[in-house]
PDB file of C-alpha atoms in Angstrom:
ATOM      1  CA  MET A 203       0.126  -0.356  -0.243  1.00 62.00           C
ATOM      2  CA  THR A 204       1.370   3.569  -0.490  1.00 64.00           C
ATOM      3  CA  ILE A 205       0.618   6.232   1.905  1.00 66.00           C
ATOM      4  CA  ALA A 206       0.290  10.193   0.021  1.00 64.00           C
ATOM      5  CA  ALA A 207       3.234  12.493   2.117  1.00 62.00           C
ATOM      6  CA  GLY A 208       0.869  14.195   4.955  1.00 71.00           C
ATOM      7  CA  THR A 209      -1.654  11.428   5.378  1.00 84.00           C
ATOM      8  CA  LEU A 210      -3.124  11.032   9.174  1.00 95.00           C
ATOM      9  CA  ILE A 211      -2.750   7.003  10.234  1.00 96.00           C
ATOM     10  CA  ASP A 212      -3.488   5.371  12.961  1.00 96.00           C
ATOM     11  CA  SER A 213      -1.819   3.087  15.409  1.00 96.00           C
ATOM     12  CA  ASP A 214      -1.675   0.217  14.302  1.00 96.00           C
ATOM     13  CA  LEU A 215      -0.970   1.782  10.279  1.00 96.00           C
ATOM     14  CA  ALA A 216       2.161   3.703  11.748  1.00 96.00           C
ATOM     15  CA  ALA A 217       3.721   0.795  13.304  1.00 97.00           C
ATOM     16  CA  ALA A 218       3.176  -1.778  10.907  1.00 96.00           C
ATOM     17  CA  GLU A 219       5.141   0.859   8.214  1.00 94.00           C
ATOM     18  CA  ALA A 220       7.812   1.099  11.239  1.00 94.00           C
ATOM     19  CA  GLY A 221       8.645  -2.026  11.751  1.00 94.00           C
ATOM     20  CA  VAL A 222       7.819  -2.161  15.135  1.00 95.00           C
ATOM     21  CA  VAL A 223       4.106  -3.030  18.013  1.00 97.00           C
ATOM     22  CA  PRO A 224       1.290  -0.693  18.474  1.00 96.00           C
ATOM     23  CA  ALA A 225       3.020  -0.853  22.176  1.00 97.00           C
ATOM     24  CA  THR A 226       5.910   1.079  20.663  1.00 96.00           C
ATOM     25  CA  ILE A 227       3.969   3.981  19.424  1.00 97.00           C
ATOM     26  CA  ARG A 228       3.117   4.649  22.341  1.00 95.00           C
ATOM     27  CA  LYS A 229       5.910   4.460  23.826  1.00 95.00           C
ATOM     28  CA  TRP A 230       7.026   7.012  21.551  1.00 94.00           C
ATOM     29  CA  VAL A 231       5.078   9.440  22.117  1.00 95.00           C
ATOM     30  CA  GLN A 232       4.919   8.633  25.655  1.00 94.00           C
ATOM     31  CA  LEU A 233       8.423   9.677  25.614  1.00 90.00           C
ATOM     32  CA  GLY A 234       8.336  12.905  23.082  1.00 90.00           C
ATOM     33  CA  HIS A 235       9.490  11.381  20.068  1.00 91.00           C
ATOM     34  CA  LEU A 236       5.977  11.348  18.802  1.00 95.00           C
ATOM     35  CA  VAL A 237       2.812  14.119  18.632  1.00 96.00           C
ATOM     36  CA  PRO A 238      -0.183  13.267  17.452  1.00 96.00           C
ATOM     37  CA  ALA A 239      -1.284  15.135  14.990  1.00 96.00           C
ATOM     38  CA  GLY A 240      -4.789  15.000  14.867  1.00 95.00           C
ATOM     39  CA  ARG A 241      -8.046  12.401  16.338  1.00 95.00           C
ATOM     40  CA  ARG A 242     -11.132  10.517  14.545  1.00 94.00           C
ATOM     41  CA  GLY A 243     -12.698   9.971  17.040  1.00 95.00           C
ATOM     42  CA  ARG A 244     -11.035   8.098  20.054  1.00 94.00           C
ATOM     43  CA  ALA A 245      -8.093   6.850  17.803  1.00 94.00           C
ATOM     44  CA  LEU A 246      -4.800   8.664  17.765  1.00 96.00           C
ATOM     45  CA  LEU A 247      -3.685   9.828  14.437  1.00 97.00           C
ATOM     46  CA  TYR A 248       0.199  10.576  12.656  1.00 97.00           C
ATOM     47  CA  ARG A 249       2.280  11.550   9.932  1.00 96.00           C
ATOM     48  CA  LEU A 250       4.164   9.598   8.488  1.00 93.00           C
ATOM     49  CA  GLU A 251       6.736  11.437   8.332  1.00 94.00           C
ATOM     50  CA  ASP A 252       6.522  12.659  11.931  1.00 96.00           C
ATOM     51  CA  VAL A 253       6.252   8.241  12.709  1.00 95.00           C
ATOM     52  CA  PHE A 254       9.996   7.782  11.130  1.00 93.00           C
ATOM     53  CA  ALA A 255      10.980  11.279  12.329  1.00 93.00           C
ATOM     54  CA  ALA A 256      10.362   9.556  16.486  1.00 93.00           C
ATOM     55  CA  GLU A 257      12.014   6.041  14.506  1.00 92.00           C
ATOM     56  CA  ARG A 258      14.712   7.532  13.919  1.00 90.00           C
ATOM     57  CA  ALA A 259      14.836   9.551  17.473  1.00 86.00           C
ATOM     58  CA  ALA A 260      14.731   6.794  19.422  1.00 85.00           C
ATOM     59  CA  ARG A 261      17.437   4.873  17.232  1.00 82.00           C
ATOM     60  CA  ARG A 262      19.797   6.767  18.191  1.00 80.00           C
ATOM     61  CA  LYS A 263      19.148   7.285  21.786  1.00 70.00           C
ATOM     62  CA  GLY A 264      19.360   2.998  21.530  1.00 63.00           C
ATOM     63  CA  PRO A 265      17.295  -0.173  23.498  1.00 61.00           C
ATOM     64  CA  ALA A 266      15.460   1.627  26.361  1.00 56.00           C
ATOM     65  CA  ARG A 267      16.771   0.843  29.953  1.00 48.00           C
TER      66      ARG A 267
END
């Protein structure tokens, strides 16, 4: 599936695109690496480019201890 730039995606799709589990997306939000860009009902939505930036930031910082 191709996702257009600027498209908002939910945490499940964000996790799939970043190659992580949805809990990791929630952790990135808690740590301030990722900020939701909107909501659909109760679901938080993210920009794909923000998800990839959070992935890079988490990778630079190393595994959580």
